[in-house]
Amino acid sequence: MTNKIKTDVDAIVIGSGFAGLALIHYLRDAGLSVKVFDKASDIGGTWTWNRYPGAMTDSEGYYYCLAFSKELLQKWTWSQRYPAWEETHRYMHFIADECDMWPHIQLNTAVTNAEYREDSGTWLITTADGEQCTCKYFVSGMGMISEPVIPKIKGMDTFNGPLFHSARWPEGLDYAGKRVAIIGAGATTVQMMPVLAETAGSVTVFHRTPNFILPAMQKPMTPEWEKDIKDNYDDIIEKCRNHVFGMAFDSPVGRNAVDTPEEERQRIFEENWTGSFRWVFETFDDLLADPAANDMASEFIINKMKERIEDPEIAKILAPVVGEYPLFAKRPPLDHGYLEAYSRDNVNLVDIRNREPIVEITETGIRTTENDFEFDIIILATGFRAYTGALEAVTITGVNGQTLADKWETTSKSIMGVCVSGFPNMFTVTGPQAPFANLPTSIEQNAIWIANCIKKMEGDGHSLCTPKQEAEDEWSAHVSEVHVQTLMNQGDKVNSWMMGANIENHEPRVLIYFGGADVYYQKLRESSDAGFPEVSFASIAG
Ligand code: NAP
């Protein structure tokens, strides 16, 4: 390597989830020495932290995977359409084993500080144990939905039983026969509740905003389906890279809901009701763009939801009303029996938005304005501080002593989600203002850009990569311009994490590029082909 300044390692990565594993592969391939720190006791990121019963992927497994090795794509077989967390976790071990990644990974190591040292253009990384390590390149693979939001509810520390966030499920927790409360009703609760209800004494969901809930329609992998996938893996991966949400979907379909006669539209909606987010993309092209088309889709989903909810009073709480907010302004959950589970005698729903808000948590349970509920276990399924949360939880200090948290106090700008001005030689995988898409697809495209950027810089004899302020301003302006044209721009109405609107005392902001993941991946490739004009390269004498 051309940078003559001595560091302990070329690149330090935080996080050993999909991003960490992809970075090991691509950075090692670029000739760098790589060290990955993870505070968890195992690799897996999301799939190590989110071990709640029922946790599984919402992307279909066969394209929720890393694509850098054709051989490994052929070697691994998923057991079902959406793998449960245990299976995804096993897959990640398989990748780490097959690619000899373990020597790069140091677990049980929480990074607390990362400090850019202007004199040498290097980074000093400090862990919770006081270990210090220097590197030329500091890379975040911490994930964009990983920092839990813990609500501030009066009396939370007084509860006698276990009370925890869904992403911190206590190992071995015995909930059989217990009275379980879940605060929150997003994608996590939709997966978790029906599984808990099978064993718990009772499950009570404290519910605020209704969601558009789509059916998952799980199914086992068959030998024929597996053969078809493996015979066509190149096309599947290509499809992901060319799809607006990074998914292997057959879209655009070349027709709009608003131009399709009512009967024909209903037929297309009905025929495509086969599970997954496919329905949104493989029916019509205008559902997320045109308010009238979005309302048509919303109405169809709401009717489908109501068909599956036995009690009309419960349906009133769970189902949105057309026009309340657009489909996808809040990320829709995928359902594996959640709506039907409300027919069980041991499942209860409490409307804390319109009927009885939570007043406090007591020693024995939850007090609302109307009732005193007793519980043995309280689960906070209250979501995440998306995109910026994990990065802000570490004290990351760039030039002139500015921290990332300070920089992002009112807006969270970046250059394509991969780097941030004021933070030289630092890179982020799926940072703010990247798209929201099938994550392994985005992660891999980011890792490729980062590795190529470093390779180009070092190949040209430089050691310092400085993200340009004007490139950041330009990207952020573009992201905002696109955002206001989309229906997702209404996410702040309904506390959507996609706009950081779920965080108390925090200005909602534009966190996601909605110009299409396919367009974004193309922009990353163009940047790479053009020699990375968004950053400037320089040398620091060693
Ligand atoms: P979420 O969608 O943000 O839902 C959080 C829930 O908690 C909402 O119902 C929210 O109500 C409620 N809530 C928040 N603060 C509250 C408070 N102080 N009092 C009462 N209720 C409160 O979080 P999530 O379900 O964990 O899902 C987050 C994202 O993670 C998903 O959208 C998805 O992208 C990802 N995820 C993915 C998978 C997968 O792909 N397999 C599975 C789970 C999650 P309001 O809506 O009214 O704010």
Coordinates of C-alpha atoms and ligand atoms in Angstrom, one line a residue:
M1 CA 0.0 0.0 0.0
T2 CA 1.3 3.5 -0.8
N3 CA 0.2 5.3 2.4
K4 CA 3.5 5.2 4.3
I5 CA 2.0 6.3 7.6
K6 CA 2.0 3.4 10.0
T7 CA -1.2 2.2 11.4
D8 CA -2.2 -1.0 13.2
V9 CA -4.4 -2.0 10.3
D10 CA -5.5 -0.5 7.0
A11 CA -9.2 -0.5 7.6
I12 CA -11.3 -0.8 10.8
V13 CA -15.0 -1.7 10.3
I14 CA -17.6 -1.6 13.0
G15 CA -20.3 -4.2 12.6
S16 CA -20.2 -7.9 11.5
G17 CA -23.6 -8.1 9.9
F18 CA -24.1 -8.3 6.1
A19 CA -22.1 -5.0 5.7
G20 CA -19.2 -6.2 7.8
L21 CA -18.9 -9.5 5.9
A22 CA -19.2 -7.7 2.5
L23 CA -16.5 -5.2 3.5
I24 CA -14.2 -8.0 4.6
H25 CA -14.6 -9.5 1.2
Y26 CA -14.2 -6.4 -0.9
L27 CA -11.6 -4.5 1.1
R28 CA -9.4 -7.7 1.5
D29 CA -9.8 -8.1 -2.3
A30 CA -8.5 -4.5 -2.7
G31 CA -5.3 -5.6 -0.8
L32 CA -6.2 -4.0 2.6
S33 CA -5.7 -5.5 6.0
V34 CA -9.1 -5.4 7.7
K35 CA -10.3 -5.6 11.3
V36 CA -14.0 -5.8 12.2
F37 CA -15.1 -4.9 15.7
D38 CA -18.6 -5.9 16.9
K39 CA -20.1 -5.4 20.3
A40 CA -22.2 -8.5 20.0
S41 CA -21.0 -11.9 21.0
D42 CA -21.6 -13.3 17.5
I43 CA -21.6 -12.1 14.0
G44 CA -24.8 -11.4 12.2
G45 CA -25.8 -7.8 13.1
T46 CA -29.6 -7.5 12.8
W47 CA -29.8 -11.3 12.8
T48 CA -27.9 -11.5 16.1
W49 CA -29.8 -8.8 17.9
N50 CA -33.3 -9.5 16.6
R51 CA -33.9 -12.9 18.1
Y52 CA -37.5 -12.4 19.1
P53 CA -39.8 -15.3 18.4
G54 CA -41.0 -15.1 14.8
A55 CA -38.1 -12.9 13.5
M56 CA -37.5 -13.5 9.9
T57 CA -36.6 -11.8 6.7
D58 CA -39.3 -9.8 4.8
S59 CA -37.3 -10.1 1.6
E60 CA -37.4 -13.6 0.0
G61 CA -34.3 -15.4 1.2
Y62 CA -32.9 -16.3 -2.2
Y63 CA -32.0 -12.7 -3.0
Y64 CA -31.5 -11.6 0.6
C65 CA -27.9 -12.7 0.4
L66 CA -24.4 -11.7 -0.7
A67 CA -23.7 -12.1 -4.4
F68 CA -19.9 -11.8 -4.6
S69 CA -19.4 -15.6 -5.1
K70 CA -21.4 -17.5 -7.7
E71 CA -20.1 -20.7 -6.1
L72 CA -21.6 -19.8 -2.7
L73 CA -24.9 -18.9 -4.2
Q74 CA -25.0 -22.4 -5.6
K75 CA -23.8 -24.0 -2.5
W76 CA -26.3 -22.5 0.0
T77 CA -30.0 -23.6 0.0
W78 CA -32.8 -21.8 1.8
S79 CA -35.4 -23.9 3.4
Q80 CA -38.3 -21.6 2.8
R81 CA -39.5 -18.4 1.1
Y82 CA -38.6 -16.1 4.1
P83 CA -35.9 -17.6 6.3
A84 CA -36.3 -17.3 10.1
W85 CA -33.5 -15.4 11.9
E86 CA -31.8 -18.6 12.9
E87 CA -31.4 -19.7 9.3
T88 CA -30.2 -16.3 8.1
H89 CA -27.7 -16.4 11.0
R90 CA -26.5 -19.8 9.9
Y91 CA -26.1 -18.5 6.4
M92 CA -23.9 -15.7 7.7
H93 CA -21.7 -18.2 9.6
F94 CA -21.5 -20.2 6.3
I95 CA -20.2 -17.1 4.5
A96 CA -17.7 -16.3 7.3
D97 CA -16.5 -20.0 7.3
E98 CA -16.3 -20.5 3.6
C99 CA -14.5 -17.2 3.0
D100 CA -12.1 -17.6 6.0
M101 CA -13.4 -14.3 7.5
W102 CA -13.0 -15.2 11.2
P103 CA -9.4 -14.0 11.6
H104 CA -10.7 -10.5 10.7
I105 CA -13.4 -10.4 13.3
Q106 CA -13.2 -9.4 17.0
L107 CA -16.4 -9.9 18.9
N108 CA -17.5 -8.5 22.3
T109 CA -15.8 -5.3 21.4
A110 CA -17.9 -2.1 21.6
V111 CA -16.3 0.9 19.8
T112 CA -17.0 4.0 21.8
N113 CA -14.9 6.6 20.0
A114 CA -13.5 7.1 16.5
E115 CA -11.3 10.2 16.1
Y116 CA -9.8 11.5 12.9
R117 CA -6.2 12.7 13.4
E118 CA -5.5 15.6 11.0
D119 CA -1.7 15.4 11.3
S120 CA -1.6 11.9 9.9
G121 CA -4.9 11.6 8.1
T122 CA -5.6 8.4 10.1
W123 CA -8.2 7.3 12.6
L124 CA -7.8 6.4 16.3
I125 CA -10.4 3.9 17.4
T126 CA -11.1 3.3 21.1
T127 CA -13.2 0.5 22.5
A128 CA -15.2 0.3 25.8
D129 CA -12.4 -1.7 27.3
G130 CA -10.0 1.1 26.6
E131 CA -8.2 -0.8 23.7
Q132 CA -6.9 1.6 21.1
C133 CA -6.2 0.9 17.5
T134 CA -5.2 3.1 14.5
C135 CA -6.2 2.7 10.9
K136 CA -6.1 4.5 7.6
Y137 CA -9.8 4.0 6.8
F138 CA -12.7 3.9 9.2
V139 CA -15.8 2.2 7.9
S140 CA -19.2 1.9 9.4
G141 CA -21.1 -1.3 8.8
M142 CA -23.4 -0.7 11.8
G143 CA -26.6 -1.0 9.9
M144 CA -29.4 1.4 9.2
I145 CA -32.0 0.0 11.5
S146 CA -30.0 -1.1 14.5
E147 CA -30.2 1.5 17.3
P148 CA -33.3 0.9 19.4
V149 CA -35.7 3.6 20.4
I150 CA -36.5 3.3 24.1
P151 CA -39.6 5.4 24.8
K152 CA -39.7 7.6 27.8
I153 CA -42.7 6.3 29.7
K154 CA -43.2 7.2 33.4
G155 CA -42.4 4.5 35.8
M156 CA -40.5 2.3 33.4
D157 CA -37.8 1.4 36.0
T158 CA -40.4 0.3 38.5
F159 CA -41.8 -2.8 36.7
N160 CA -41.0 -6.0 38.6
G161 CA -40.7 -8.3 35.6
P162 CA -38.5 -8.3 32.5
L163 CA -38.9 -5.2 30.4
F164 CA -36.8 -4.9 27.2
H165 CA -36.7 -3.7 23.6
S166 CA -37.6 -6.3 21.0
A167 CA -34.0 -6.1 19.5
R168 CA -32.6 -7.1 22.9
W169 CA -34.5 -10.3 23.5
P170 CA -33.2 -12.0 26.7
E171 CA -31.6 -15.3 25.9
G172 CA -33.7 -18.2 27.2
L173 CA -36.7 -16.0 28.3
D174 CA -39.5 -18.3 29.4
Y175 CA -42.8 -16.7 28.4
A176 CA -44.9 -19.9 28.5
G177 CA -48.1 -19.2 30.3
K178 CA -47.0 -15.6 31.1
R179 CA -49.0 -12.4 30.6
V180 CA -47.1 -10.5 27.9
A181 CA -47.5 -6.8 26.9
I182 CA -46.2 -5.5 23.6
I183 CA -45.9 -1.7 23.3
G184 CA -45.9 -0.8 19.5
A185 CA -47.3 -2.5 16.5
G186 CA -44.9 -2.2 13.6
A187 CA -43.2 -4.9 11.5
T188 CA -41.6 -6.4 14.5
T189 CA -44.8 -6.9 16.4
V190 CA -46.6 -8.2 13.3
Q191 CA -44.0 -11.0 13.2
M192 CA -43.7 -11.6 16.9
M193 CA -47.2 -11.5 18.3
P194 CA -48.8 -14.6 16.7
V195 CA -45.8 -16.7 17.7
L196 CA -45.8 -15.5 21.3
A197 CA -49.6 -16.0 21.4
E198 CA -49.2 -19.8 20.8
T199 CA -47.3 -20.2 24.1
A200 CA -47.9 -17.2 26.3
G201 CA -50.8 -17.1 28.7
S202 CA -51.9 -13.8 27.1
V203 CA -50.5 -11.2 24.8
T204 CA -51.8 -7.6 24.9
V205 CA -50.7 -5.2 22.1
F206 CA -50.7 -1.5 22.9
H207 CA -51.5 0.1 19.5
R208 CA -51.1 3.6 18.1
T209 CA -51.0 4.1 14.3
P210 CA -52.6 1.5 12.0
N211 CA -50.5 -0.1 9.3
F212 CA -51.1 -1.4 5.8
I213 CA -50.4 -5.0 6.5
L214 CA -49.5 -7.2 3.5
P215 CA -49.6 -11.0 3.7
A216 CA -46.2 -12.8 3.6
M217 CA -47.6 -16.2 2.4
Q218 CA -44.7 -18.3 3.6
K219 CA -43.9 -21.5 1.6
P220 CA -41.2 -24.1 1.7
M221 CA -38.5 -24.3 -0.8
T222 CA -39.1 -27.2 -3.2
P223 CA -36.4 -29.0 -5.3
E224 CA -38.0 -27.6 -8.5
W225 CA -38.0 -24.0 -7.1
E226 CA -34.5 -24.4 -5.9
K227 CA -33.3 -25.6 -9.3
D228 CA -35.1 -22.8 -11.0
I229 CA -33.4 -20.3 -8.7
K230 CA -29.9 -21.8 -9.1
D231 CA -30.2 -22.1 -12.8
N232 CA -31.0 -18.4 -13.0
Y233 CA -28.9 -16.8 -10.3
D234 CA -27.2 -14.4 -12.6
D235 CA -30.5 -13.0 -13.8
I236 CA -31.9 -12.8 -10.2
I237 CA -28.9 -10.8 -9.0
E238 CA -29.1 -8.6 -12.1
K239 CA -32.8 -8.1 -11.4
C240 CA -32.0 -6.9 -7.9
R241 CA -29.5 -4.4 -9.2
N242 CA -32.0 -3.0 -11.7
H243 CA -34.9 -2.8 -9.4
V244 CA -36.2 0.4 -7.7
F245 CA -36.1 -1.3 -4.3
G246 CA -33.2 -3.7 -5.0
M247 CA -35.5 -6.7 -5.1
A248 CA -35.7 -9.6 -7.6
F249 CA -39.1 -8.4 -8.8
D250 CA -40.6 -8.4 -12.3
S251 CA -41.2 -4.6 -12.5
P252 CA -41.9 -2.1 -13.9
V253 CA -44.9 -3.8 -15.5
G254 CA -45.8 -1.1 -18.0
R255 CA -49.3 -0.2 -16.8
N256 CA -50.8 2.2 -14.3
A257 CA -53.7 1.6 -12.0
V258 CA -55.3 5.0 -12.8
D259 CA -55.5 4.1 -16.5
T260 CA -56.9 0.6 -15.9
P261 CA -60.7 0.0 -15.8
E262 CA -62.0 -0.9 -12.4
E263 CA -62.8 -4.5 -13.1
E264 CA -59.5 -5.2 -14.8
R265 CA -57.7 -3.4 -12.0
Q266 CA -59.3 -5.5 -9.3
R267 CA -58.5 -8.7 -11.3
I268 CA -54.8 -7.7 -11.4
F269 CA -54.8 -6.8 -7.8
E270 CA -56.4 -10.1 -6.9
E271 CA -54.3 -12.3 -9.1
N272 CA -51.1 -10.8 -7.7
W273 CA -52.1 -11.2 -4.1
T274 CA -49.5 -13.9 -3.6
G275 CA -47.5 -12.5 -0.8
S276 CA -44.4 -10.3 -0.2
F277 CA -43.9 -6.7 -1.3
R278 CA -44.2 -8.0 -4.9
W279 CA -47.8 -7.0 -4.9
V280 CA -46.9 -3.3 -4.7
F281 CA -44.5 -3.5 -7.6
E282 CA -45.8 -6.3 -9.9
T283 CA -49.4 -5.0 -10.2
F284 CA -49.0 -1.4 -11.4
D285 CA -46.2 1.1 -11.8
D286 CA -47.9 4.2 -10.2
L287 CA -48.9 2.9 -6.8
L288 CA -46.2 4.8 -5.0
A289 CA -46.2 7.8 -7.3
D290 CA -49.8 8.8 -7.9
P291 CA -52.0 9.6 -5.0
A292 CA -55.1 8.3 -6.7
A293 CA -53.4 5.0 -7.5
N294 CA -52.1 4.8 -4.0
D295 CA -55.6 5.2 -2.7
M296 CA -56.8 2.4 -4.9
A297 CA -54.1 0.1 -3.6
S298 CA -54.8 1.2 0.0
E299 CA -58.4 0.4 -0.3
F300 CA -57.7 -3.0 -1.7
I301 CA -55.3 -3.8 1.2
I302 CA -57.7 -2.5 3.8
N303 CA -60.5 -4.6 2.5
K304 CA -58.2 -7.7 2.5
M305 CA -57.2 -6.9 6.1
K306 CA -60.8 -6.6 7.2
E307 CA -61.7 -10.0 5.6
R308 CA -59.2 -11.6 8.0
I309 CA -60.1 -9.7 11.2
E310 CA -63.1 -11.4 12.9
D311 CA -64.1 -8.6 15.2
P312 CA -65.1 -5.3 13.5
E313 CA -64.1 -3.3 16.5
I314 CA -60.6 -4.7 16.3
A315 CA -60.6 -4.1 12.5
K316 CA -61.4 -0.4 13.2
I317 CA -58.2 -0.1 15.3
L318 CA -55.9 -2.1 13.1
A319 CA -56.9 -1.0 9.6
P320 CA -56.0 2.4 8.3
V321 CA -58.6 4.6 6.6
V322 CA -58.1 5.4 2.9
G323 CA -56.5 8.9 2.7
E324 CA -55.3 8.8 6.3
Y325 CA -51.7 8.5 5.0
P326 CA -50.3 7.0 1.8
L327 CA -49.3 3.3 1.5
F328 CA -45.6 3.2 2.0
A329 CA -45.3 6.5 3.9
K330 CA -44.8 4.0 6.7
R331 CA -43.0 0.8 5.9
P332 CA -45.8 -1.9 5.6
P333 CA -45.3 -5.0 7.7
L334 CA -45.5 -8.5 6.3
D335 CA -47.9 -10.8 8.1
H336 CA -47.7 -14.5 9.0
G337 CA -51.0 -14.8 10.9
Y338 CA -51.0 -11.6 12.9
L339 CA -54.5 -10.5 11.9
E340 CA -56.1 -13.9 12.6
A341 CA -54.3 -14.1 15.9
Y342 CA -56.6 -11.4 17.2
S343 CA -59.4 -14.0 17.1
R344 CA -57.6 -15.9 19.9
D345 CA -59.0 -15.7 23.4
N346 CA -55.6 -14.9 24.8
V347 CA -54.8 -11.9 22.5
N348 CA -56.0 -8.4 23.4
L349 CA -55.7 -5.1 21.7
V350 CA -55.6 -1.7 23.5
D351 CA -56.1 1.4 21.4
I352 CA -53.7 3.9 23.0
R353 CA -54.2 6.4 20.2
N354 CA -57.9 7.1 20.5
R355 CA -59.2 5.4 23.5
E356 CA -56.9 5.0 26.4
P357 CA -53.3 6.4 26.2
I358 CA -50.7 4.9 28.5
V359 CA -50.3 6.9 31.6
E360 CA -47.4 5.0 33.3
I361 CA -45.7 1.7 33.8
T362 CA -46.3 0.4 37.3
E363 CA -44.6 -2.3 39.4
T364 CA -47.2 -4.8 38.1
G365 CA -48.0 -3.7 34.6
I366 CA -49.3 -0.8 32.5
R367 CA -51.8 1.9 33.6
T368 CA -53.8 3.6 30.9
T369 CA -56.3 6.4 31.3
E370 CA -59.0 3.7 31.7
N371 CA -57.4 0.5 33.1
D372 CA -54.8 -1.1 35.2
F373 CA -53.3 -4.0 33.3
E374 CA -51.2 -6.7 35.0
F375 CA -48.3 -8.3 33.2
D376 CA -45.3 -10.6 33.8
I377 CA -43.3 -9.3 30.8
I378 CA -43.3 -6.0 28.9
I379 CA -41.8 -5.8 25.4
L380 CA -40.9 -2.4 23.8
A381 CA -41.4 -3.0 20.1
T382 CA -40.9 0.7 19.6
G383 CA -38.6 0.7 16.7
F384 CA -35.2 2.2 15.8
R385 CA -33.4 5.4 15.2
A386 CA -32.9 4.6 11.6
Y387 CA -29.9 5.5 9.4
T388 CA -28.1 7.9 11.9
G389 CA -28.7 6.2 15.3
A390 CA -25.9 3.7 15.3
L391 CA -23.4 6.2 13.9
E392 CA -24.4 8.8 16.5
A393 CA -24.2 6.3 19.3
V394 CA -20.4 6.2 18.8
T395 CA -18.5 9.5 19.3
I396 CA -17.2 10.0 15.8
T397 CA -15.0 13.1 15.6
G398 CA -13.9 14.5 12.2
V399 CA -12.0 17.7 11.2
N400 CA -11.9 20.6 13.6
G401 CA -13.2 18.4 16.4
Q402 CA -16.8 18.3 14.9
T403 CA -18.7 15.1 15.8
L404 CA -21.1 13.4 13.4
A405 CA -23.9 13.8 15.9
D406 CA -23.3 17.6 16.0
K407 CA -23.1 17.8 12.2
W408 CA -26.4 15.9 11.9
E409 CA -28.2 17.9 14.6
T410 CA -30.8 19.4 12.2
T411 CA -30.2 17.6 8.9
S412 CA -28.4 14.3 8.1
K413 CA -26.6 14.9 4.9
S414 CA -24.1 12.6 3.2
I415 CA -22.7 11.9 -0.2
M416 CA -24.8 9.0 -1.5
G417 CA -24.9 7.5 1.9
V418 CA -21.2 6.4 1.5
C419 CA -19.2 9.3 2.9
V420 CA -19.7 12.6 4.8
S421 CA -17.9 15.9 4.3
G422 CA -15.7 16.8 7.3
F423 CA -14.9 13.1 7.9
P424 CA -11.9 12.2 5.6
N425 CA -11.0 8.6 5.1
M426 CA -14.3 7.6 6.7
F427 CA -16.9 5.6 4.8
T428 CA -20.4 4.4 5.6
V429 CA -22.4 1.5 4.3
T430 CA -26.1 2.5 3.8
G431 CA -25.6 5.8 5.6
P432 CA -28.3 8.5 5.5
Q433 CA -29.6 9.5 2.1
A434 CA -28.9 6.1 0.6
P435 CA -32.0 4.4 -0.7
F436 CA -34.2 2.0 1.4
A437 CA -34.0 -1.3 -0.5
N438 CA -33.2 -5.0 -0.2
L439 CA -30.3 -4.5 2.1
P440 CA -27.8 -7.0 0.9
T441 CA -28.0 -5.6 -2.6
S442 CA -27.4 -2.0 -1.4
I443 CA -24.7 -3.1 1.0
E444 CA -22.7 -4.9 -1.7
Q445 CA -23.0 -1.9 -4.1
N446 CA -21.7 0.4 -1.3
A447 CA -18.9 -2.0 -0.4
I448 CA -17.8 -2.1 -4.0
W449 CA -17.8 1.7 -4.3
I450 CA -15.8 2.1 -1.1
A451 CA -13.2 -0.6 -2.0
N452 CA -12.8 0.9 -5.5
C453 CA -12.4 4.4 -4.2
I454 CA -9.6 3.3 -1.9
K455 CA -8.0 1.3 -4.6
K456 CA -8.1 4.2 -7.0
M457 CA -6.7 6.6 -4.4
E458 CA -3.9 4.3 -3.3
G459 CA -3.2 3.3 -6.9
D460 CA -2.7 7.0 -7.7
G461 CA -0.2 7.3 -4.8
H462 CA -2.5 9.2 -2.5
S463 CA -3.5 8.5 1.1
L464 CA -6.2 11.0 1.9
C465 CA -9.8 10.9 0.7
T466 CA -11.7 14.0 1.5
P467 CA -15.4 14.1 0.7
K468 CA -16.3 17.4 -1.0
Q469 CA -18.8 19.8 0.7
E470 CA -20.2 20.8 -2.6
A471 CA -20.8 17.2 -3.6
E472 CA -22.7 16.6 -0.3
D473 CA -24.8 19.7 -0.9
E474 CA -25.6 18.6 -4.4
W475 CA -26.5 15.1 -3.4
S476 CA -28.6 16.2 -0.5
A477 CA -30.4 18.8 -2.6
H478 CA -31.2 16.1 -5.2
V479 CA -32.4 13.7 -2.5
S480 CA -34.7 16.4 -1.0
E481 CA -36.0 17.4 -4.4
V482 CA -36.9 13.8 -5.2
H483 CA -38.4 13.3 -1.7
V484 CA -40.9 16.1 -1.9
Q485 CA -42.2 14.6 -5.2
T486 CA -43.0 11.2 -3.5
L487 CA -45.8 10.1 -1.3
M488 CA -43.2 9.0 1.3
N489 CA -42.8 12.7 2.0
Q490 CA -45.9 12.3 4.2
G491 CA -44.2 10.0 6.6
D492 CA -43.9 12.7 9.2
K493 CA -47.7 12.7 9.6
V494 CA -47.4 9.1 11.0
N495 CA -44.1 9.0 12.9
S496 CA -42.4 7.1 10.1
W497 CA -38.8 6.1 10.9
M498 CA -38.1 6.7 7.2
M499 CA -38.1 10.4 8.0
G500 CA -36.8 10.1 11.6
A501 CA -40.3 11.2 12.6
N502 CA -40.4 8.4 15.3
I503 CA -37.8 10.2 17.5
E504 CA -39.1 12.4 20.2
N505 CA -37.8 16.0 20.2
H506 CA -36.2 15.5 16.8
E507 CA -37.0 17.3 13.6
P508 CA -38.2 14.9 10.8
R509 CA -35.8 15.0 7.9
V510 CA -35.0 13.5 4.5
L511 CA -33.2 10.3 5.4
I512 CA -33.8 8.3 2.3
Y513 CA -33.1 8.6 -1.4
F514 CA -36.3 7.7 -3.1
G515 CA -35.1 8.2 -6.7
G516 CA -34.8 4.4 -7.1
A517 CA -32.2 2.0 -5.9
D518 CA -31.5 1.0 -9.5
V519 CA -30.8 4.7 -10.4
Y520 CA -28.7 5.0 -7.2
Y521 CA -26.6 1.9 -8.0
Q522 CA -26.0 3.3 -11.5
K523 CA -24.9 6.6 -9.9
L524 CA -22.4 4.7 -7.8
R525 CA -21.0 3.0 -10.9
E526 CA -20.8 6.3 -12.7
S527 CA -18.9 7.9 -9.8
S528 CA -16.5 5.0 -9.9
D529 CA -16.0 5.2 -13.6
A530 CA -15.4 8.9 -13.4
G531 CA -12.7 8.5 -10.8
F532 CA -14.8 9.5 -7.8
P533 CA -15.4 13.2 -8.5
E534 CA -17.3 13.6 -5.2
V535 CA -14.1 13.3 -3.2
S536 CA -10.7 14.8 -3.5
F537 CA -7.5 12.7 -3.1
A538 CA -4.3 14.0 -1.6
S539 CA -1.2 12.8 0.1
I540 CA 0.0 13.2 3.6
A541 CA 3.8 12.7 3.9
G542 CA 4.6 9.7 6.0
Ligands
NAP1 P1 -41.7 0.6 13.9 O1 -42.2 0.1 12.6 O2 -41.0 1.9 14.0 O3 -42.8 0.4 14.9 C1 -42.7 0.9 16.2 C2 -44.0 0.8 16.9 O4 -43.9 1.3 18.2 C3 -45.1 1.7 16.2 O5 -46.3 1.0 16.3 C4 -45.1 3.0 17.1 O6 -46.4 3.6 17.0 C5 -44.9 2.4 18.4 N1 -44.4 3.3 19.4 C6 -43.2 4.0 19.3 N2 -43.0 4.7 20.4 C7 -44.1 4.5 21.2 C8 -44.5 5.0 22.4 N3 -43.8 5.9 23.1 N4 -45.7 4.6 23.0 C9 -46.4 3.8 22.3 N5 -46.1 3.2 21.1 C10 -45.0 3.6 20.6 O7 -40.6 -0.5 14.5 P2 -40.4 -2.0 14.2 O8 -41.7 -2.7 14.2 O9 -39.3 -2.5 15.1 O10 -39.9 -2.0 12.7 C11 -38.9 -1.1 12.3 C12 -38.4 -1.4 10.9 O11 -37.4 -2.5 11.1 C13 -39.4 -2.0 9.9 O12 -40.2 -1.0 9.3 C14 -38.5 -2.8 9.0 O13 -37.9 -1.9 8.1 C15 -37.5 -3.3 10.0 N6 -37.9 -4.7 10.3 C16 -37.6 -5.6 9.4 C17 -38.0 -6.8 9.5 C18 -37.7 -7.8 8.4 O14 -37.4 -7.4 7.3 N7 -37.7 -9.0 8.7 C19 -38.7 -7.2 10.7 C20 -38.9 -6.3 11.7 C21 -38.5 -5.0 11.5 P3 -46.6 4.8 15.9 O15 -46.6 4.1 14.6 O16 -47.8 5.4 16.3 O17 -45.4 5.7 16.1

